[in-house]
PDB file of C-alpha atoms in Angstrom:
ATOM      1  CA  UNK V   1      15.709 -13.059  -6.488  1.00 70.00           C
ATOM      2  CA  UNK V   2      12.117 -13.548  -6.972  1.00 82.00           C
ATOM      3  CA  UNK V   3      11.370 -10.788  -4.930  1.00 86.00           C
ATOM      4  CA  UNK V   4      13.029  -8.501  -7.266  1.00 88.00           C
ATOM      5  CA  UNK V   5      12.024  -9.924 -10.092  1.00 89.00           C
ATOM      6  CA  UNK V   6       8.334  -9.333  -9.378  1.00 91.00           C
ATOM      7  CA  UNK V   7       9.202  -6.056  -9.205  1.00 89.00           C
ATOM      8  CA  UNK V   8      10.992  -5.422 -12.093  1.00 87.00           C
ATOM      9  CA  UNK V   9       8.058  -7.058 -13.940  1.00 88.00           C
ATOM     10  CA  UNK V  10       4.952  -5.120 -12.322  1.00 90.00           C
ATOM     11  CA  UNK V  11       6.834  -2.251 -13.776  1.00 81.00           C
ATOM     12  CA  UNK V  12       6.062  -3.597 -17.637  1.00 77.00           C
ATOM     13  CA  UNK V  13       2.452  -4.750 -17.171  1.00 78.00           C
ATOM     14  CA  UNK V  14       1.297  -3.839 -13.422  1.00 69.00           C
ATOM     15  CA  UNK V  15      -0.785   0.115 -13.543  1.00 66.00           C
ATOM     16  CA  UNK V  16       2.322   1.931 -12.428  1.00 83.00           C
ATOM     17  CA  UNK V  17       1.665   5.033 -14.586  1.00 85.00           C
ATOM     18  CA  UNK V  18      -1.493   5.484 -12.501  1.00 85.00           C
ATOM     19  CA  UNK V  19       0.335   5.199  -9.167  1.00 89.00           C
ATOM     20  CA  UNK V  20       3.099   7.289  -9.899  1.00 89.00           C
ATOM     21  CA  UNK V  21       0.464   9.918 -11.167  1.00 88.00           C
ATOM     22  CA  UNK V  22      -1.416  10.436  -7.737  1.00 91.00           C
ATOM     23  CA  UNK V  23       2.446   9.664  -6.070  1.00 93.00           C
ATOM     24  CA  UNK V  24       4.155  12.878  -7.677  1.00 93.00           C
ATOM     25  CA  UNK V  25       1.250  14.815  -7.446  1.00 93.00           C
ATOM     26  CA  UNK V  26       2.894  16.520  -3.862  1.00 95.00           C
ATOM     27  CA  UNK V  27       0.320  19.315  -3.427  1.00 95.00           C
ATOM     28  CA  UNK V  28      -2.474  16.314  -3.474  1.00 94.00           C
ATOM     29  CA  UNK V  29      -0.922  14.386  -1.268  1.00 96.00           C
ATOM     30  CA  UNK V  30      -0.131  17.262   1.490  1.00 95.00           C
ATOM     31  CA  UNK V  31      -4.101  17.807   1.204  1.00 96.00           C
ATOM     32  CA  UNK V  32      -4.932  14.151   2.288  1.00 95.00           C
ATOM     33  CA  UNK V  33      -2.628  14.101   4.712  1.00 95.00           C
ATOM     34  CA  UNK V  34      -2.428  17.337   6.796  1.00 95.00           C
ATOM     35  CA  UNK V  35      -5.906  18.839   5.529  1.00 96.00           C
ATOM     36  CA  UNK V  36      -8.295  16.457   4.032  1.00 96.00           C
ATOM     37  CA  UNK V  37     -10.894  18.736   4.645  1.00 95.00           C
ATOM     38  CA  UNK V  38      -9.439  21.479   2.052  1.00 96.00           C
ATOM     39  CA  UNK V  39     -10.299  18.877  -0.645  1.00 96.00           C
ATOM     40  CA  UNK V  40     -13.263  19.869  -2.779  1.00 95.00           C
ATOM     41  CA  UNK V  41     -15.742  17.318  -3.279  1.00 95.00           C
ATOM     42  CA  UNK V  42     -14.838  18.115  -7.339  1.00 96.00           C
ATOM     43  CA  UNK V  43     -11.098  17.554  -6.760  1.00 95.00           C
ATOM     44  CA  UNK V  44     -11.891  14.592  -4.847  1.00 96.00           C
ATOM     45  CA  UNK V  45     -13.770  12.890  -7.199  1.00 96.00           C
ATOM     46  CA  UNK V  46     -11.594  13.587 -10.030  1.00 95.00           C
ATOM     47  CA  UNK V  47      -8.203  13.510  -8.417  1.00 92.00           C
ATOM     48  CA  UNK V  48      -8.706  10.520  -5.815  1.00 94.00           C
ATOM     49  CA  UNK V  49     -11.980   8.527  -7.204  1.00 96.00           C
ATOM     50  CA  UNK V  50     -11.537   9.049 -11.315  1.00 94.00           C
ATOM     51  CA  UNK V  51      -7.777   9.490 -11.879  1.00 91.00           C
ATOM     52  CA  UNK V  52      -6.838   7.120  -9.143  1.00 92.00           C
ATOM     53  CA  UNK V  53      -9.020   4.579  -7.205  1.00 94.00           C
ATOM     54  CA  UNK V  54     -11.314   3.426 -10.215  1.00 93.00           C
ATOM     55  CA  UNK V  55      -8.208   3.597 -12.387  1.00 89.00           C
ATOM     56  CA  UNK V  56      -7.560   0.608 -10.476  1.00 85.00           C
ATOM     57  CA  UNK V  57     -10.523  -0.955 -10.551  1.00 85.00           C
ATOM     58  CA  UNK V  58     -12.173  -0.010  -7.287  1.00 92.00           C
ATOM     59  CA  UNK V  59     -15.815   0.890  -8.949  1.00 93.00           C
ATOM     60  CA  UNK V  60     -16.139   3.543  -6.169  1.00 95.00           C
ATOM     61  CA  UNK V  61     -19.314   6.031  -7.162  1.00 95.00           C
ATOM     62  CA  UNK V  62     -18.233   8.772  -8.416  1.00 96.00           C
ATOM     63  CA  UNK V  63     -20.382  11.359  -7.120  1.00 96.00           C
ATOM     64  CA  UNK V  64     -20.349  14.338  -4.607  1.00 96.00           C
ATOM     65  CA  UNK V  65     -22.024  12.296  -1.951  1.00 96.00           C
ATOM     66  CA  UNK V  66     -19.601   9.374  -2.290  1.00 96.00           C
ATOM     67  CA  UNK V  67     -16.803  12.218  -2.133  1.00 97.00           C
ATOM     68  CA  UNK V  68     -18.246  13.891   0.759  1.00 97.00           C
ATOM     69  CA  UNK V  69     -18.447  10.740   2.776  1.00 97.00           C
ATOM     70  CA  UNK V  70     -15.061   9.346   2.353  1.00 97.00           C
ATOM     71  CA  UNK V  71     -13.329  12.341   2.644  1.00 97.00           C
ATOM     72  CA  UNK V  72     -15.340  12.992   6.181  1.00 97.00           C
ATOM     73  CA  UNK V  73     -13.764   9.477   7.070  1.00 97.00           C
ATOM     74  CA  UNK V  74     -10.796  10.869   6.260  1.00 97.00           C
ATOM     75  CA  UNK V  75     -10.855  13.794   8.006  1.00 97.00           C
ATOM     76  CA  UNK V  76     -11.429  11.423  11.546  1.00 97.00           C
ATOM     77  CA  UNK V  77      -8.305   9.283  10.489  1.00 97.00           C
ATOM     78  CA  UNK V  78      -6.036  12.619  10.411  1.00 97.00           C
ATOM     79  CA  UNK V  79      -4.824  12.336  13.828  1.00 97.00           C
ATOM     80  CA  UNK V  80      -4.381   8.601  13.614  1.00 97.00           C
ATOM     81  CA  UNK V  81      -2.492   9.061  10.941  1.00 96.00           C
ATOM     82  CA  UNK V  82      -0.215  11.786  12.213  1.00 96.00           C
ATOM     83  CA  UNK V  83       0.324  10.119  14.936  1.00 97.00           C
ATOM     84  CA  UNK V  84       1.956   7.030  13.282  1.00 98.00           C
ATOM     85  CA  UNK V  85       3.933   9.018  10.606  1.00 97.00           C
ATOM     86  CA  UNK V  86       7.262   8.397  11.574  1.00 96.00           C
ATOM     87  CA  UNK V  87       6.793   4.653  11.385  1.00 98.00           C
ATOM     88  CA  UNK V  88       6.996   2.392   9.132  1.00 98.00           C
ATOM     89  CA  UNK V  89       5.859  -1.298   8.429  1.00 98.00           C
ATOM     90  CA  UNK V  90       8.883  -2.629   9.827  1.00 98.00           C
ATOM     91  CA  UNK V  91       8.197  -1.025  13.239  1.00 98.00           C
ATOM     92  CA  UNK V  92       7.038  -3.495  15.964  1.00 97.00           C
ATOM     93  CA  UNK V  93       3.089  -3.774  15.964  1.00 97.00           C
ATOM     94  CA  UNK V  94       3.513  -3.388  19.963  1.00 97.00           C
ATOM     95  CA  UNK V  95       4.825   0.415  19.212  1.00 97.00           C
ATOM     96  CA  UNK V  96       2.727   2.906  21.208  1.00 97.00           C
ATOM     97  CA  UNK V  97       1.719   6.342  20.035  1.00 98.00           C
ATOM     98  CA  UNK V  98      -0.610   9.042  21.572  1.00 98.00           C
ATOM     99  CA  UNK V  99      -3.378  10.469  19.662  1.00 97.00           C
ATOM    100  CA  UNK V 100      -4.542  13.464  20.356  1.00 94.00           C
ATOM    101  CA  UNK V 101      -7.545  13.282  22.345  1.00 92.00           C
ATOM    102  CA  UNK V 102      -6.961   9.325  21.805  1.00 94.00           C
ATOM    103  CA  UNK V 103      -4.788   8.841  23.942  1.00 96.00           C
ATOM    104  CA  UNK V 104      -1.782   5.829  23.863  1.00 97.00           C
ATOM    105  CA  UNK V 105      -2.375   3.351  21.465  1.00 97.00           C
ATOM    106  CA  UNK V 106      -0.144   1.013  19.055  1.00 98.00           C
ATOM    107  CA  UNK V 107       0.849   1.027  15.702  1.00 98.00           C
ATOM    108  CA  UNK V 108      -1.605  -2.816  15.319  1.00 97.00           C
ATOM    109  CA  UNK V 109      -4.798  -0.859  17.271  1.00 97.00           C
ATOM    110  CA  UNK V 110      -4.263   2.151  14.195  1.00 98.00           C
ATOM    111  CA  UNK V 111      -3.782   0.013  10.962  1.00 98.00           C
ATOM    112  CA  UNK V 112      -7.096  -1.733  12.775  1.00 97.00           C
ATOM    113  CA  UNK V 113      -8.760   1.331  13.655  1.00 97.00           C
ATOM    114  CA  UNK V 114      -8.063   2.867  10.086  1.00 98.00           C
ATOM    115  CA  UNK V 115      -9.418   0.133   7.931  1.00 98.00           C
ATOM    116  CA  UNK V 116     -12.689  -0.390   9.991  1.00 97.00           C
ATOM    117  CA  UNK V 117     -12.921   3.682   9.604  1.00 97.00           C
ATOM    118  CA  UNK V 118     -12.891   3.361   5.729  1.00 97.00           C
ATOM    119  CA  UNK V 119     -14.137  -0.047   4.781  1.00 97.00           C
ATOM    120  CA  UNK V 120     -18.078   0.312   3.921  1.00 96.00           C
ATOM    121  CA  UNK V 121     -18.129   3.932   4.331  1.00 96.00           C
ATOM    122  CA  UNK V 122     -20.039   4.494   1.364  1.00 95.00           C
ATOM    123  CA  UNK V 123     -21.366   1.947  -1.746  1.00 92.00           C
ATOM    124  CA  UNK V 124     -18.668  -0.352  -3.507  1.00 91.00           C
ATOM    125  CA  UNK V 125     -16.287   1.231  -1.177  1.00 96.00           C
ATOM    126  CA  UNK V 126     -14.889  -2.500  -0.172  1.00 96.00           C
ATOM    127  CA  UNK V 127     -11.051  -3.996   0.840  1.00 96.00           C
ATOM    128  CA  UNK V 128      -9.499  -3.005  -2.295  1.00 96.00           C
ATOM    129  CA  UNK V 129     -10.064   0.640  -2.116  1.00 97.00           C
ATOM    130  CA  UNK V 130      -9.736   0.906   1.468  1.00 97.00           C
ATOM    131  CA  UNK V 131      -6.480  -0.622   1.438  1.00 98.00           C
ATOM    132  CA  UNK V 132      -5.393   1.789  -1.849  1.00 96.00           C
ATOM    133  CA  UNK V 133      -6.564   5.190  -0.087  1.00 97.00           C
ATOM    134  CA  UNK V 134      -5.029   4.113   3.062  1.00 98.00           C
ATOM    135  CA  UNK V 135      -1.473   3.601   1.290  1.00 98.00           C
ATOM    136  CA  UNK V 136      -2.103   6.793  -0.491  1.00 96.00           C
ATOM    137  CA  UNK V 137      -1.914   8.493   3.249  1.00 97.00           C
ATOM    138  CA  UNK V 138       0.698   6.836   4.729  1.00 98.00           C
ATOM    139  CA  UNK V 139       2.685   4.598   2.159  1.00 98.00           C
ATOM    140  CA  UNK V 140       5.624   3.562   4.722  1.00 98.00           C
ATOM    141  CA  UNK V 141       2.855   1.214   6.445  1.00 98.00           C
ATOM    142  CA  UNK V 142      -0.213   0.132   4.893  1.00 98.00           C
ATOM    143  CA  UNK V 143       0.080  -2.251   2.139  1.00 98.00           C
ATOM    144  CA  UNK V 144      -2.917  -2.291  -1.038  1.00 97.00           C
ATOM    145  CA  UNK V 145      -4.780  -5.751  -1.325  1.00 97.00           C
ATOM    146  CA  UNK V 146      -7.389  -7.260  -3.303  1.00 95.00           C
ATOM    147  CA  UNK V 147      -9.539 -10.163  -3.448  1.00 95.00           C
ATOM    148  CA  UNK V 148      -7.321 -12.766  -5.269  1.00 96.00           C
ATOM    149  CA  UNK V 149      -4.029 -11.822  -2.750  1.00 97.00           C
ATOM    150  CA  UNK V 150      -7.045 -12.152   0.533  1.00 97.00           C
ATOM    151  CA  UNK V 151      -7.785 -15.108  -0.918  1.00 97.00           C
ATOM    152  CA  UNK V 152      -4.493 -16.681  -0.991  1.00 97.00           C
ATOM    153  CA  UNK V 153      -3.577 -15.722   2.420  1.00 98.00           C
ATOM    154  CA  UNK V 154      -6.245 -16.926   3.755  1.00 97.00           C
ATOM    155  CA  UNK V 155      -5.727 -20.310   3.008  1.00 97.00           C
ATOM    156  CA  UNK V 156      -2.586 -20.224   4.695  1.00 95.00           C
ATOM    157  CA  UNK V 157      -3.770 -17.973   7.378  1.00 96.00           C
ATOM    158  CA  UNK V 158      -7.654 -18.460   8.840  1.00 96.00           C
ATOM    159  CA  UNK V 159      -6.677 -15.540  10.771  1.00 97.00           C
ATOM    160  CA  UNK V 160      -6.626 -12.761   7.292  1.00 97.00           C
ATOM    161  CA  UNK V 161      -9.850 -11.993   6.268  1.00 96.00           C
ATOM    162  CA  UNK V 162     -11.906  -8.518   4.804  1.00 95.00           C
ATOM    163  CA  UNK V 163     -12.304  -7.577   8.913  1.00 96.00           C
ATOM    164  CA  UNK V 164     -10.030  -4.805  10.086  1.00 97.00           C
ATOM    165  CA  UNK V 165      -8.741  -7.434  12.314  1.00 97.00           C
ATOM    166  CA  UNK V 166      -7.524  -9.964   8.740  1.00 98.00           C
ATOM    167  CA  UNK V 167      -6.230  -6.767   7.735  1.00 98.00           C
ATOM    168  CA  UNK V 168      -3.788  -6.295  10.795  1.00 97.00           C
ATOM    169  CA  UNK V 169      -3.252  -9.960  10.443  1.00 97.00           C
ATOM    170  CA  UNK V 170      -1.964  -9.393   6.871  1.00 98.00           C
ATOM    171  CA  UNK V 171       0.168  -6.627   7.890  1.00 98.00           C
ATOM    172  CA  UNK V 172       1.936  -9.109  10.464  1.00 97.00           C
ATOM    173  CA  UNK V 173       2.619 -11.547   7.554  1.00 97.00           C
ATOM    174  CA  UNK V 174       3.921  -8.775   5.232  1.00 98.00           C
ATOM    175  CA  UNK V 175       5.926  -7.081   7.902  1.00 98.00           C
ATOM    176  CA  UNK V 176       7.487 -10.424   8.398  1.00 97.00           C
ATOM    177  CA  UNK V 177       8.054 -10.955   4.690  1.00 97.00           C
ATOM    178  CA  UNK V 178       9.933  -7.660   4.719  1.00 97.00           C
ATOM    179  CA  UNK V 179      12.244  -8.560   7.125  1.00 97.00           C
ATOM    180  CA  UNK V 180      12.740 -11.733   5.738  1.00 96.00           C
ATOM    181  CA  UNK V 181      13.851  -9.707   1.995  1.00 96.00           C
ATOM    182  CA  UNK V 182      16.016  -7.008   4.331  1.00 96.00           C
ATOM    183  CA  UNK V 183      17.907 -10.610   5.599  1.00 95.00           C
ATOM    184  CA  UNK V 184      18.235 -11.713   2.313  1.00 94.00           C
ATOM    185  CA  UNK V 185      19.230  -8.434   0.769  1.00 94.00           C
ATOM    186  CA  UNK V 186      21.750  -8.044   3.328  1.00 93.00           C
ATOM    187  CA  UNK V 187      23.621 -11.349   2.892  1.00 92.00           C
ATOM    188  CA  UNK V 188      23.798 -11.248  -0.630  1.00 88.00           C
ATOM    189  CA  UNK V 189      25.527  -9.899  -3.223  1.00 86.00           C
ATOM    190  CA  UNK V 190      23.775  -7.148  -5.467  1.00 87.00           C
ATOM    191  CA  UNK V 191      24.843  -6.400  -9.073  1.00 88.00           C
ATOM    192  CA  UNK V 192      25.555  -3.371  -8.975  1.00 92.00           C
ATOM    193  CA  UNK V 193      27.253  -3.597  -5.315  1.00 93.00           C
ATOM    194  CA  UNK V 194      24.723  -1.679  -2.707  1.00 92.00           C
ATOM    195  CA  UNK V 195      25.575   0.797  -0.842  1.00 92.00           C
ATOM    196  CA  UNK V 196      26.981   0.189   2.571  1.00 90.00           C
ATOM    197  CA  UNK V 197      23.234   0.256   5.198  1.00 90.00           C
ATOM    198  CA  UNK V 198      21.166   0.573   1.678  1.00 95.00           C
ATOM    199  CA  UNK V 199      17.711  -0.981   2.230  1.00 96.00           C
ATOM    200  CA  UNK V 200      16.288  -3.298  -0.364  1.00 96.00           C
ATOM    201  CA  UNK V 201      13.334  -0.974  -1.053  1.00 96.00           C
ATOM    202  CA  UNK V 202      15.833   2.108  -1.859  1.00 96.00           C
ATOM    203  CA  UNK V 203      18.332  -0.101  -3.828  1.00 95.00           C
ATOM    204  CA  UNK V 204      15.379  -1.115  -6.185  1.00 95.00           C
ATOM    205  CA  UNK V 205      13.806   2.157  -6.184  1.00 94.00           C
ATOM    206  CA  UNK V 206      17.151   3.563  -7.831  1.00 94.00           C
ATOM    207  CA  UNK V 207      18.130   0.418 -10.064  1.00 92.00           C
ATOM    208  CA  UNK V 208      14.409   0.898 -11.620  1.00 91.00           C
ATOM    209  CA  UNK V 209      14.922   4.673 -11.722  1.00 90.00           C
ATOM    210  CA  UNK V 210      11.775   5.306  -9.600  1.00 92.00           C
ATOM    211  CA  UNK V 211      10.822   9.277  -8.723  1.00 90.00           C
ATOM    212  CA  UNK V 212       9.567   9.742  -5.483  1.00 92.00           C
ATOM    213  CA  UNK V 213      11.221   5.684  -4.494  1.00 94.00           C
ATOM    214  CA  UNK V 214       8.714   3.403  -3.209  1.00 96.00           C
ATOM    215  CA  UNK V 215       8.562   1.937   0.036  1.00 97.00           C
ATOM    216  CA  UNK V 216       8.789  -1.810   1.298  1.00 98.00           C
ATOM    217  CA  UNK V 217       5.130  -1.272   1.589  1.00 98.00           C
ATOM    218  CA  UNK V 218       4.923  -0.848  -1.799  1.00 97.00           C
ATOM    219  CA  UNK V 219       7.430  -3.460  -3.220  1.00 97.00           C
ATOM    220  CA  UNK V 220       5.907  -6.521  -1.023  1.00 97.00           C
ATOM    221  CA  UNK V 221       2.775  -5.102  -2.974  1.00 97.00           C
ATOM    222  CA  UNK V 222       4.015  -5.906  -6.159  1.00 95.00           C
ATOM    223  CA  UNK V 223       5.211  -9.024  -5.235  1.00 96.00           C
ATOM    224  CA  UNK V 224       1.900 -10.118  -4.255  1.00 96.00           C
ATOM    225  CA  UNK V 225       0.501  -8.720  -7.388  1.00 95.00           C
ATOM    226  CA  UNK V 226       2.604 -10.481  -9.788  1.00 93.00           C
ATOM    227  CA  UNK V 227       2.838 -13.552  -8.196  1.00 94.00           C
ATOM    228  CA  UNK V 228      -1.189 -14.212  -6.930  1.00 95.00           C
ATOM    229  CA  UNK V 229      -3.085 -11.749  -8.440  1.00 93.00           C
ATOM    230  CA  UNK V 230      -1.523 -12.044 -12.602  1.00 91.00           C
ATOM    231  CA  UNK V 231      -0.401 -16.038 -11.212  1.00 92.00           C
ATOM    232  CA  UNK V 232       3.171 -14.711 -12.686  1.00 89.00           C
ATOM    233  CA  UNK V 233       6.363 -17.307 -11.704  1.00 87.00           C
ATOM    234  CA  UNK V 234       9.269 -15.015 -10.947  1.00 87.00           C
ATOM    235  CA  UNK V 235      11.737 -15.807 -12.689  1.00 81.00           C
ATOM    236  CA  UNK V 236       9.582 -15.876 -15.211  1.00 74.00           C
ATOM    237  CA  UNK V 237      10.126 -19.340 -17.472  1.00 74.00           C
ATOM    238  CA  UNK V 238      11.765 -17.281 -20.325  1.00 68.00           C
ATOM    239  CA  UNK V 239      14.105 -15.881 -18.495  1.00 61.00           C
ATOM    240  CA  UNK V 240      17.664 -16.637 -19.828  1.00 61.00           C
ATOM    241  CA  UNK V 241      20.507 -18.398 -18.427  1.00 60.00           C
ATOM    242  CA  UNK V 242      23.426 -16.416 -17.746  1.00 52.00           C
TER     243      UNK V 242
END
């Protein structure tokens, strides 16, 4: 219940236009994530940087230097990426991949691996748009933060922090969160009735009418954002008895 409240209310005042901007944009995305290097540094800095990253509040420069540097950082994460792209949040941390010219390594030592890659790459470029560009490439698994959600974890968890290692941390606690909802969803009974094996993520991506659907990834997002970030109770104290 107060998981999908959150996200029914993120839709009314959370920046969802902005995300589903850079979301439908298909030809963008493809770029980013089979051939960052195509990107001009112009249609970086206006596609990625302007239209989305600073919409939310990152402050990343937006210059051709800042664009050149974070889209080299990108262009090193490509086979990490690829490698992982057929999992999902919800996959075991322990889940080993090989990357080319990497070798074997699990899905914890990539989400790691990726956020050290981006974090700091260039001025301002700190946990909140590392963890934005990093959903951006591979939404099914990485999960967006900022500072008021890190700081609330942390005081439940000394192990989340800005490192690439709090990162992974915070990925464990979200997976598990996840899991928790699919329980929940599974035992209960939806209005309208779910389909028969219907995930949580895809029942509220078609009850909110959402085109492409979002991920769990992007729901437990929104959950944190309404909750810690806007300090929003879900149900929200107006809302009417039935």
């Amino acid at each position: 219940m107060q998981f999908a409240w959150s996200c029914f209310l993120y839709g009314g005042i959370g920046g969802d236009q902005d995300y589903q901007h850079i979301m439908k944009n298909t030809a963008l995305l493809q770029q980013l994530r089979q051939a960052p290097q195509s990107i001009s540094n112009r249609d970086f800095q206006d596609k990625v940087i302007s239209r989305f990253l600073n919409k939310w509040k990152c402050r990343t420069p937006n210059n051709p230097r800042a664009a050149s540097i974070i889209k080299n950082q990108l262009i090193q994460l490509h086979p990490y990426v690829q490698a992982i792209s057929k999992l999902t949040i919800r996959d075991s941390f322990a889940s080993s991949v090989t990357v080319p010219s990497h070798g074997q390594q699990t899905l914890g030592q990539i989400i790691d691996h990726s956020y050290s890659t981006l974090k700091g790459c260039t001025n301002r470029f700190g946990p909140t748009a590392t963890s934005k560009l990093l959903h951006v490439l591979l939404p099914e698994v990485f999960v967006m933060w900022d500072g008021p959600i890190i700081d609330n974890y942390r005081k439940i968890d000394k192990t989340i922090s800005e490192s690439s290692r709090g990162y992974h941390c915070f990925h464990e606690r979200m997976r598990n969160l996840i899991l928790n909802v699919d329980q929940s969803f599974a035992s209960s009974q939806s209005n309208p009735i779910a389909s028969a094996g219907q995930s949580f993520d895809n029942y509220l991506s078609t009850q909110l009418k959402y085109t492409p659907a979002k991920p769990a990834a992007k729901f437990v997002d929104e959950f944190n954002w309404i909750t810690i970030t806007k300090n929003v109770s879900v149900p929200p104290n107006w809302h009417p008895e039935k």
